[in-house]
Tab-separated table of C-alpha atoms and ligand atoms in Angstrom:
chain	number	residue	atom	x	y	z
A	1	MET	CA	-0.185	-0.057	-0.211
A	2	GLN	CA	3.049	2.442	1.211
A	3	GLN	CA	4.617	1.780	-1.868
A	4	ASN	CA	2.345	3.181	-4.348
A	5	ILE	CA	2.174	6.394	-2.375
A	6	LEU	CA	4.529	9.152	-3.471
A	7	MET	CA	6.978	11.058	-0.748
A	8	SER	CA	6.543	14.612	-1.382
A	9	ASP	CA	9.819	15.064	-1.560
A	10	GLU	CA	9.728	11.962	-4.990
A	11	THR	CA	8.941	12.917	-8.103
A	12	LEU	CA	7.862	10.594	-11.149
A	13	PHE	CA	10.028	12.485	-13.517
A	14	ARG	CA	13.771	11.201	-14.369
A	15	ASP	CA	14.162	14.612	-16.419
A	16	CYS	CA	11.336	16.800	-17.142
A	17	SER	CA	12.549	18.887	-19.693
A	18	ILE	CA	12.050	15.923	-22.012
A	19	PHE	CA	8.470	17.564	-22.224
A	20	ASP	CA	9.080	21.509	-22.469
A	21	GLY	CA	7.997	22.464	-25.616
A	22	GLU	CA	11.555	23.549	-26.894
A	23	HIS	CA	13.161	20.060	-26.025
A	24	THR	CA	15.037	18.922	-29.185
A	25	PRO	CA	14.487	14.910	-29.039
A	26	GLU	CA	17.513	12.883	-28.635
A	27	GLN	CA	15.544	10.279	-30.964
A	28	PHE	CA	14.041	12.166	-34.288
A	29	ARG	CA	12.510	9.186	-36.473
A	30	PHE	CA	10.293	9.283	-39.139
A	31	ARG	CA	11.765	11.978	-40.561
A	32	ASP	CA	14.796	10.740	-42.865
A	33	THR	CA	13.382	11.230	-45.848
A	34	GLN	CA	12.417	15.358	-45.129
A	35	LEU	CA	15.923	15.499	-43.729
A	36	SER	CA	17.904	13.793	-46.516
A	37	ARG	CA	15.816	16.087	-48.938
A	38	ILE	CA	16.399	19.519	-46.548
A	39	ALA	CA	20.625	18.791	-46.809
A	40	GLU	CA	20.132	18.113	-50.218
A	41	ASN	CA	18.658	21.778	-50.840
A	42	ILE	CA	21.527	23.046	-48.717
A	43	ARG	CA	24.590	20.963	-50.120
A	44	PRO	CA	25.826	23.696	-52.770
A	45	ALA	CA	26.134	25.742	-49.524
A	46	PHE	CA	29.053	23.869	-48.718
A	47	HIS	CA	30.827	24.430	-51.696
A	48	GLY	CA	30.054	28.158	-51.383
A	49	ALA	CA	27.139	28.555	-53.789
A	50	ARG	CA	23.488	29.426	-52.876
A	51	PRO	CA	21.411	26.991	-51.461
A	52	LEU	CA	17.954	25.808	-52.550
A	53	ASN	CA	14.906	27.799	-50.982
A	54	MET	CA	12.283	25.440	-49.346
A	55	ILE	CA	9.017	25.190	-48.358
A	56	LEU	CA	8.622	22.978	-45.020
A	57	ARG	CA	4.776	22.435	-45.065
A	58	GLY	CA	2.906	20.098	-43.081
A	59	PRO	CA	0.228	20.448	-40.414
A	60	PRO	CA	1.630	21.305	-36.697
A	61	GLY	CA	3.508	18.761	-34.847
A	62	THR	CA	4.713	17.081	-37.839
A	63	GLY	CA	8.688	17.589	-36.839
A	64	LYS	CA	9.171	20.456	-39.218
A	65	THR	CA	11.147	22.903	-36.493
A	66	THR	CA	12.726	20.359	-35.208
A	67	SER	CA	14.309	18.981	-38.286
A	68	VAL	CA	15.247	22.113	-38.866
A	69	LYS	CA	16.940	22.811	-35.788
A	70	GLN	CA	18.552	19.497	-36.204
A	71	VAL	CA	20.141	20.434	-39.476
A	72	PHE	CA	21.439	23.709	-38.294
A	73	GLY	CA	22.671	22.003	-35.849
A	74	GLU	CA	24.936	20.412	-37.651
A	75	ILE	CA	25.773	22.976	-39.994
A	76	GLU	CA	27.321	25.050	-36.994
A	77	GLY	CA	29.199	21.997	-35.575
A	78	THR	CA	30.426	21.319	-38.952
A	79	THR	CA	31.430	24.962	-40.402
A	80	ARG	CA	31.456	28.633	-39.991
A	81	LYS	CA	30.648	29.539	-44.182
A	82	ILE	CA	27.172	28.803	-43.768
A	83	ILE	CA	25.048	31.110	-41.067
A	84	PRO	CA	21.854	29.635	-40.140
A	85	VAL	CA	19.353	31.998	-38.676
A	86	LEU	CA	15.886	30.426	-37.518
A	87	VAL	CA	13.658	33.556	-36.832
A	88	ASN	CA	10.458	32.227	-34.936
A	89	CYS	CA	7.511	34.188	-36.930
A	90	ARG	CA	5.409	34.030	-33.898
A	91	ARG	CA	8.015	36.081	-32.112
A	92	ASN	CA	9.028	38.241	-34.892
A	93	GLN	CA	5.686	39.659	-36.286
A	94	THR	CA	7.164	43.018	-38.073
A	95	GLU	CA	9.508	43.311	-40.632
A	96	TYR	CA	11.584	44.838	-38.579
A	97	ARG	CA	12.131	42.067	-36.046
A	98	VAL	CA	13.000	39.891	-38.261
A	99	PHE	CA	16.174	41.499	-39.794
A	100	ARG	CA	17.005	42.837	-35.945
A	101	ARG	CA	16.651	38.709	-35.499
A	102	ILE	CA	18.895	38.095	-38.396
A	103	TYR	CA	20.999	40.612	-37.008
A	104	GLU	CA	21.660	39.448	-33.162
A	105	ALA	CA	21.963	35.507	-34.997
A	106	VAL	CA	24.860	36.974	-37.153
A	107	PHE	CA	27.174	39.840	-34.679
A	108	HIS	CA	25.619	37.901	-31.351
A	109	GLN	CA	24.479	41.208	-30.307
A	110	LYS	CA	21.096	43.604	-30.398
A	111	PRO	CA	21.753	46.483	-32.948
A	112	PRO	CA	22.399	49.435	-32.079
A	113	VAL	CA	19.064	51.097	-30.710
A	114	SER	CA	18.649	54.419	-32.203
A	115	GLY	CA	18.149	55.469	-35.562
A	116	VAL	CA	18.292	51.957	-37.089
A	117	CYS	CA	15.860	50.839	-40.067
A	118	VAL	CA	15.549	47.704	-42.027
A	119	GLN	CA	17.885	49.027	-44.664
A	120	SER	CA	20.521	49.887	-42.272
A	121	LEU	CA	20.344	46.607	-40.418
A	122	THR	CA	20.784	45.051	-44.106
A	123	GLU	CA	24.074	47.009	-44.749
A	124	THR	CA	25.498	46.020	-41.360
A	125	LEU	CA	24.635	42.666	-42.032
A	126	CYS	CA	25.680	42.351	-45.891
A	127	GLY	CA	28.918	44.158	-45.377
A	128	GLU	CA	29.247	41.620	-42.607
A	129	LEU	CA	28.492	38.853	-44.788
A	130	SER	CA	31.280	39.775	-47.683
A	131	ALA	CA	33.868	40.243	-44.893
A	132	ARG	CA	33.050	36.888	-43.553
A	133	GLY	CA	32.853	34.926	-47.065
A	134	ALA	CA	29.786	33.241	-45.469
A	135	VAL	CA	26.543	32.158	-46.822
A	136	LEU	CA	23.174	33.293	-44.557
A	137	LEU	CA	20.510	30.448	-44.503
A	138	ILE	CA	17.767	31.856	-42.579
A	139	CYS	CA	14.484	29.868	-41.713
A	140	LEU	CA	11.320	31.895	-41.727
A	141	ASP	CA	9.920	29.365	-38.937
A	142	ASP	CA	5.856	29.587	-38.554
A	143	ALA	CA	5.749	31.651	-41.399
A	144	ASN	CA	1.942	31.332	-41.415
A	145	PHE	CA	2.251	34.657	-38.781
A	146	ILE	CA	3.448	36.711	-40.907
A	147	PHE	CA	0.890	36.176	-44.087
A	148	HIS	CA	-1.515	39.078	-42.543
A	149	ASP	CA	-0.076	42.859	-43.998
A	150	ASN	CA	2.052	41.558	-46.712
A	151	LEU	CA	4.714	41.081	-44.497
A	152	LEU	CA	5.837	37.737	-45.969
A	153	GLU	CA	6.300	39.444	-49.395
A	154	LYS	CA	8.190	41.887	-47.878
A	155	VAL	CA	10.615	40.676	-45.963
A	156	LEU	CA	11.152	37.575	-48.633
A	157	GLY	CA	11.495	40.474	-51.167
A	158	THR	CA	13.924	42.119	-49.406
A	159	LEU	CA	15.767	39.156	-48.783
A	160	LEU	CA	16.025	37.291	-51.975
A	161	ARG	CA	16.881	40.801	-53.812
A	162	LEU	CA	19.644	41.534	-51.275
A	163	TYR	CA	22.434	39.938	-53.945
A	164	GLU	CA	21.206	43.246	-56.611
A	165	GLU	CA	22.604	45.547	-54.115
A	166	TYR	CA	25.384	43.803	-52.342
A	167	PRO	CA	26.637	41.855	-55.401
A	168	GLY	CA	28.166	38.432	-54.091
A	169	ILE	CA	25.808	38.126	-50.767
A	170	ARG	CA	24.435	34.479	-51.070
A	171	THR	CA	20.947	33.755	-49.065
A	172	GLY	CA	18.522	30.714	-49.122
A	173	ILE	CA	15.586	30.550	-47.114
A	174	ILE	CA	13.757	27.853	-45.398
A	175	VAL	CA	9.892	28.635	-45.130
A	176	THR	CA	7.865	26.447	-42.617
A	177	VAL	CA	4.392	26.592	-43.045
A	178	SER	CA	1.293	24.736	-41.173
A	179	ASN	CA	-1.298	25.791	-43.171
A	180	ILE	CA	-1.745	22.619	-45.680
A	181	ASP	CA	-4.327	24.688	-48.039
A	182	ILE	CA	-2.886	27.881	-48.862
A	183	PRO	CA	-0.168	27.924	-51.334
A	184	VAL	CA	2.031	30.276	-50.294
A	185	ALA	CA	2.978	31.645	-54.045
A	186	GLY	CA	-0.385	32.893	-53.863
A	187	LEU	CA	0.297	35.093	-51.129
A	188	LEU	CA	3.478	36.640	-53.095
A	189	SER	CA	3.857	38.671	-56.574
A	190	PRO	CA	5.382	37.751	-59.724
A	191	SER	CA	8.837	39.431	-58.844
A	192	VAL	CA	9.166	37.451	-55.374
A	193	VAL	CA	8.048	33.947	-56.746
A	194	SER	CA	10.351	34.040	-59.469
A	195	VAL	CA	13.349	34.436	-57.850
A	196	PHE	CA	12.050	32.412	-54.694
A	197	GLN	CA	11.425	29.103	-56.593
A	198	PRO	CA	10.914	26.936	-53.536
A	199	ASN	CA	11.297	23.578	-53.306
A	200	GLU	CA	8.407	22.015	-51.462
A	201	ILE	CA	9.207	19.611	-48.812
A	202	TYR	CA	6.077	17.945	-47.040
A	203	PHE	CA	5.763	16.534	-43.623
A	204	PRO	CA	2.713	14.429	-43.375
A	205	PRO	CA	0.657	13.722	-40.665
A	206	TYR	CA	2.052	10.995	-38.039
A	207	GLY	CA	0.149	7.744	-37.859
A	208	GLU	CA	-0.916	6.049	-34.798
A	209	GLY	CA	1.967	3.563	-34.709
A	210	GLU	CA	4.181	6.593	-35.093
A	211	VAL	CA	2.732	9.000	-32.411
A	212	ARG	CA	2.657	5.657	-30.234
A	213	ALA	CA	6.820	4.857	-30.555
A	214	ILE	CA	7.563	8.803	-30.229
A	215	LEU	CA	5.796	9.320	-27.072
A	216	ARG	CA	7.175	6.159	-25.939
A	217	ASP	CA	10.367	7.413	-26.458
A	218	ARG	CA	9.624	10.091	-24.124
A	219	VAL	CA	8.360	8.529	-21.266
A	220	ARG	CA	11.198	6.536	-21.378
A	221	ALA	CA	13.335	9.144	-21.148
A	222	GLY	CA	11.707	11.406	-19.376
A	223	LEU	CA	9.740	9.401	-16.202
A	224	TYR	CA	10.804	6.337	-14.118
A	225	PRO	CA	9.155	2.798	-15.206
A	226	ASP	CA	5.835	2.205	-15.036
A	227	VAL	CA	4.494	5.705	-14.176
A	228	VAL	CA	2.468	5.219	-17.780
A	229	SER	CA	1.334	2.148	-18.270
A	230	PRO	CA	0.443	0.475	-21.896
A	231	GLU	CA	-3.145	0.832	-21.519
A	232	ILE	CA	-2.741	4.715	-20.245
A	233	LEU	CA	-0.065	4.975	-23.318
A	234	ASP	CA	-2.938	3.982	-25.421
A	235	SER	CA	-5.611	6.125	-24.358
A	236	ILE	CA	-2.767	9.382	-24.727
A	237	VAL	CA	-2.168	8.232	-28.117
A	238	THR	CA	-6.072	7.953	-28.650
A	239	GLU	CA	-6.300	11.567	-27.872
A	240	THR	CA	-3.113	12.273	-29.494
A	241	MET	CA	-4.800	11.323	-32.620
A	242	ARG	CA	-8.074	13.007	-32.309
A	243	CYS	CA	-6.574	16.556	-32.377
A	244	SER	CA	-4.120	15.061	-34.536
A	245	ASP	CA	-0.932	17.089	-33.187
A	246	LEU	CA	1.941	15.669	-31.723
A	247	ARG	CA	2.341	18.384	-29.308
A	248	MET	CA	-0.747	18.043	-28.019
A	249	GLY	CA	0.141	14.554	-26.988
A	250	ILE	CA	3.134	15.453	-25.731
A	251	ALA	CA	1.799	18.065	-23.564
A	252	LEU	CA	-0.827	15.583	-22.235
A	253	ALA	CA	1.537	13.644	-21.087
A	254	ASN	CA	3.267	15.956	-18.975
A	255	ARG	CA	0.110	17.084	-17.610
A	256	SER	CA	-1.230	13.921	-16.861
A	257	VAL	CA	2.122	13.142	-14.790
A	258	LEU	CA	1.588	16.167	-12.905
A	259	ARG	CA	-1.522	15.595	-12.099
A	260	ALA	CA	-0.510	12.305	-10.549
A	261	GLU	CA	1.924	13.301	-9.067
A	262	SER	CA	0.394	16.008	-7.291
A	263	ALA	CA	-2.258	13.638	-6.098
A	264	GLY	CA	0.477	11.661	-4.405
A	265	ARG	CA	0.453	9.069	-6.850
A	266	ARG	CA	3.353	6.658	-8.370
A	267	SER	CA	1.212	5.767	-11.971
A	268	VAL	CA	-1.074	8.049	-14.412
A	269	SER	CA	-4.568	6.732	-13.887
A	270	ALA	CA	-7.182	7.206	-16.640
A	271	ALA	CA	-8.563	9.978	-14.788
A	272	ASP	CA	-5.643	12.028	-14.844
A	273	VAL	CA	-5.639	11.164	-19.149
A	274	VAL	CA	-9.376	12.736	-19.172
A	275	ALA	CA	-9.003	15.406	-16.281
A	276	SER	CA	-5.900	16.512	-18.396
A	277	VAL	CA	-7.161	16.897	-22.020
A	278	GLN	CA	-8.885	19.940	-21.818
A	279	GLU	CA	-5.815	21.570	-20.298
A	280	ALA	CA	-3.765	20.851	-22.347
A	281	GLU	CA	-5.995	21.807	-25.697
A	282	ASN	CA	-6.407	24.825	-23.456
A	283	GLN	CA	-2.730	25.522	-23.195
A	284	HIS	CA	-2.572	25.236	-26.728
A	285	LEU	CA	-5.030	28.028	-27.499
A	286	LYS	CA	-3.394	30.073	-25.408
A	287	SER	CA	-0.330	29.871	-26.890
A	288	ILE	CA	-1.755	30.825	-30.096
A	289	VAL	CA	-3.897	33.859	-28.643
A	290	ARG	CA	-0.897	35.211	-26.944
A	291	THR	CA	0.319	35.926	-30.398
A	292	LEU	CA	-2.756	38.062	-31.587
A	293	ARG	CA	-2.839	42.097	-31.164
A	294	GLU	CA	-5.470	43.229	-28.737
A	295	ASP	CA	-7.182	44.113	-31.487
A	296	GLU	CA	-7.467	40.941	-33.098
A	297	ARG	CA	-7.881	39.162	-29.584
A	298	ASN	CA	-10.549	41.314	-28.994
A	299	MET	CA	-12.345	40.058	-32.362
A	300	LEU	CA	-11.994	36.584	-31.427
A	301	GLY	CA	-13.024	36.410	-28.254
A	302	ALA	CA	-16.230	38.990	-29.095
A	303	ILE	CA	-16.744	36.067	-31.993
A	304	GLY	CA	-16.492	33.309	-29.004
A	305	THR	CA	-18.891	35.035	-27.184
A	306	LEU	CA	-21.342	35.682	-29.674
A	307	TYR	CA	-21.398	32.022	-30.919
A	308	GLN	CA	-21.640	31.372	-27.308
A	309	GLN	CA	-25.186	32.293	-28.045
A	310	THR	CA	-26.144	31.998	-31.330
A	311	GLY	CA	-24.470	28.726	-31.817
A	312	GLU	CA	-20.785	27.444	-33.346
A	313	GLU	CA	-21.409	29.212	-36.674
A	314	MET	CA	-22.246	32.273	-38.560
A	315	ILE	CA	-22.334	33.502	-42.012
A	316	SER	CA	-19.531	35.893	-42.795
A	317	GLY	CA	-22.091	39.032	-43.518
A	318	ASP	CA	-24.121	38.086	-40.235
A	319	LEU	CA	-20.843	37.902	-38.206
A	320	TYR	CA	-19.490	41.056	-39.791
A	321	ARG	CA	-22.965	43.009	-38.666
A	322	ALA	CA	-23.059	41.426	-35.044
A	323	LEU	CA	-19.367	42.175	-34.346
A	324	GLN	CA	-19.763	45.814	-35.327
A	325	PRO	CA	-21.244	47.257	-32.017
A	326	GLN	CA	-18.282	45.355	-29.920
A	327	VAL	CA	-15.639	45.513	-32.184
A	328	PRO	CA	-16.438	48.187	-35.290
A	329	MET	CA	-14.416	47.676	-38.353
A	330	CYS	CA	-14.701	48.042	-41.718
A	331	TYR	CA	-15.426	45.152	-44.140
A	332	THR	CA	-11.886	45.056	-45.915
A	333	LEU	CA	-9.799	44.488	-41.931
A	334	PHE	CA	-12.797	42.067	-40.973
A	335	PHE	CA	-11.852	39.993	-43.655
A	336	GLU	CA	-8.151	40.174	-43.128
A	337	ARG	CA	-8.360	39.718	-39.665
A	338	LEU	CA	-10.645	36.450	-40.379
A	339	GLU	CA	-7.608	35.214	-42.859
A	340	LYS	CA	-5.504	35.684	-40.058
A	341	PHE	CA	-7.712	33.468	-37.834
A	342	ARG	CA	-7.728	30.991	-40.585
A	343	ASN	CA	-3.862	30.949	-40.931
A	344	LEU	CA	-3.618	30.373	-37.564
A	345	GLY	CA	-5.958	27.012	-37.395
A	346	LEU	CA	-8.230	29.355	-35.115
A	347	ILE	CA	-11.298	28.958	-37.740
A	348	LYS	CA	-12.468	27.152	-40.292
A	349	THR	CA	-14.318	28.984	-43.542
A	350	TYR	CA	-16.429	27.016	-45.767
A	351	ARG	CA	-17.881	28.653	-49.244
A	352	PRO	CA	-21.871	27.283	-49.146
A	353	PRO	CA	-22.561	27.054	-52.633
A	354	LYS	CA	-24.170	29.189	-54.931
A	355	ARG	CA	-23.351	32.542	-52.183
A	356	GLY	CA	-20.738	34.477	-53.878
A	357	ASN	CA	-17.684	35.247	-51.462
A	358	THR	CA	-20.302	34.837	-48.308
A	359	ARG	CA	-18.067	31.888	-45.979
A	360	ARG	CA	-19.201	29.680	-43.263
A	361	ILE	CA	-17.140	30.646	-40.168
A	362	VAL	CA	-16.664	27.659	-37.850
A	363	LEU	CA	-14.457	27.844	-34.530
A	364	GLN	CA	-11.829	25.201	-34.230
A	365	TYR	CA	-12.048	25.543	-30.231
A	366	GLY	CA	-15.189	25.556	-28.096
A	367	SER	CA	-16.399	29.175	-28.072
A	368	GLY	CA	-16.574	29.660	-24.196
A	369	ARG	CA	-13.021	28.553	-23.885
A	370	VAL	CA	-12.128	30.845	-27.089
A	371	ARG	CA	-14.405	34.124	-25.217
A	372	ASP	CA	-12.375	33.040	-21.761
A	373	VAL	CA	-8.829	32.816	-23.004
A	374	CYS	CA	-9.299	35.871	-25.155
A	375	SER	CA	-10.630	38.205	-22.193
A	376	ALA	CA	-8.212	36.600	-19.786
A	377	ARG	CA	-5.086	39.036	-19.300
B	1	ATP	N1	9.381	12.106	-34.848
B	1	ATP	C1	9.706	12.957	-33.963
B	1	ATP	N2	9.932	12.403	-33.157
B	1	ATP	C2	10.326	12.667	-31.483
B	1	ATP	N3	9.670	14.022	-31.355
B	1	ATP	C3	9.244	14.624	-32.256
B	1	ATP	C4	8.786	14.173	-33.630
B	1	ATP	N4	8.557	15.171	-34.341
B	1	ATP	C5	7.769	15.921	-33.599
B	1	ATP	N5	8.370	15.871	-32.106
B	1	ATP	C6	8.142	16.615	-31.165
B	1	ATP	O1	7.091	17.254	-31.864
B	1	ATP	C7	6.729	18.362	-31.104
B	1	ATP	C8	6.334	19.509	-32.225
B	1	ATP	O2	7.644	19.410	-32.979
B	1	ATP	P1	7.705	20.750	-34.144
B	1	ATP	O3	7.826	21.789	-33.467
B	1	ATP	O4	9.008	20.399	-34.936
B	1	ATP	O5	6.408	20.379	-34.975
B	1	ATP	P2	6.200	21.701	-36.334
B	1	ATP	O6	5.875	20.916	-37.405
B	1	ATP	O7	7.149	22.626	-36.643
B	1	ATP	O8	4.497	22.248	-35.524
B	1	ATP	P3	4.144	23.714	-36.325
B	1	ATP	O9	3.393	23.731	-37.527
B	1	ATP	O10	3.177	23.558	-34.986
B	1	ATP	O11	5.490	24.995	-35.877
B	1	ATP	C9	8.057	18.871	-30.697
B	1	ATP	O12	8.273	18.819	-29.469
B	1	ATP	C10	9.276	17.930	-31.172
B	1	ATP	O13	10.205	17.439	-30.460
B	2	MG	MG1	7.133	24.801	-36.238
C-alpha cells in the first residue's frame, strides 16, 4: 500500500525537460526522407554557392521546426561559412523584428537602438557576410504568422534581392508553414515568386503507430519506469490522434503525470488523462492567442461570446454585422483578420454553394473557451 504513495520529495520525472515544447528529441524518427531532402537543398552552400530555397509544409506538430533545428545544429558544428538563422515568426511579426533577429544571430548582439531601420540593418549585415565570405541560411519558421499585411512578401522581397544591391551575397531561405490549404506562392507577387522558386517538402501527419513510438520514447526518457502503463499510453495516443497534433500528445502526457504526482500517486490513471485533455487543449489555444494583437484578440473573443449565444457557426455577412457594436471595423479589415485566424488554425471557413463571397465561419475551439482565453490577461 505504502509503495503506491509518492513521498512529498519524490518525483515521477526522471527529466522533466523532456516534455518542454522547446526540447529537441534525442531520437528524431520517421523524418529521414525530409531531413535528407533539406540537406540536399543546402549542399551547394558547402561549396560557397547559394542553397536552394524551400518550403516545409505540414500540419502542426509534424516535426518541421525540429528538422530545421537538427540540420542547423549540424551545420553549426561543421562550418562557419554557412550562418543558419532560425527566425520564429510567431515572436517576430514585423519586418524590422525579423531583420533584428537575423542581425542578432549574425553579430551575437542587439543592433544599436536609435535610428536603425531595416535598410541600415541589411547594409551592416551584408558588409559582415562579405567580410566573412559566408552564406546566410534563414528559416522563417511558422511563416503563417507573417502572412498578414503582406509581410511575407516584404521580408522575402528584401532577402531575395540582397544580391542585387550587394553583389556576391548569397542567401537561402527555408519557409515553414502549417497550413496545408494555402499556397504560399498565391501570397507573393510574381517578381518575388520568380526569385524564390522554392522546393516544397511535405511533412505528413504521423500515423498512430508513429505517434505511439514517439510518445513511448519520451515517456522512457522523461519518466521513471511504470509511471505510464501501456494502456495509459494507448489512451494518450488516442487523444493525440483525435487532435491530430503530436505536440498536444506530449503536453497531455506531461499534464497527466503532473496530476498523478500532485495527488501523490506513483502512476498515471485513466482519470488523470481525461482531466488533462482540456487543460492541454487550453494551453495550446492560449499559446496561439498570446501571439495576437489586442484588436485581433478582442475580435476573436467577441466571436466566442457571439457563438455562445447563437450556435457554433455564422455566415460572414451576419457575423460582420453582429460584431460591429463591440468591435467596429471596415469589411476589408474584418476579412483580413478572419484570414489571419484561419492561418493560425483558430477558425475554418467554408464557402456555401452559390453564395458568392459568403463564407461559413466555424471556430476550431469551443466558443466558451475562446471567449475565456481571449478575455484572460
Ligand atoms: N519524429 C519525431 N520524433 C520525436 N519527436 C518529435 C518528432 N516530430 C515532432 N516531435 C516533437 O513534437 C513537437 C512538435 O514538433 P515541431 O515543433 O518540430 O513541429 P512543427 O511541424 O514545427 O509544428 P508547427 O507547425 O506547429 O510549428 C516537438 O516537441 C518535437 O520535439
Ligand atoms: Mg514549428
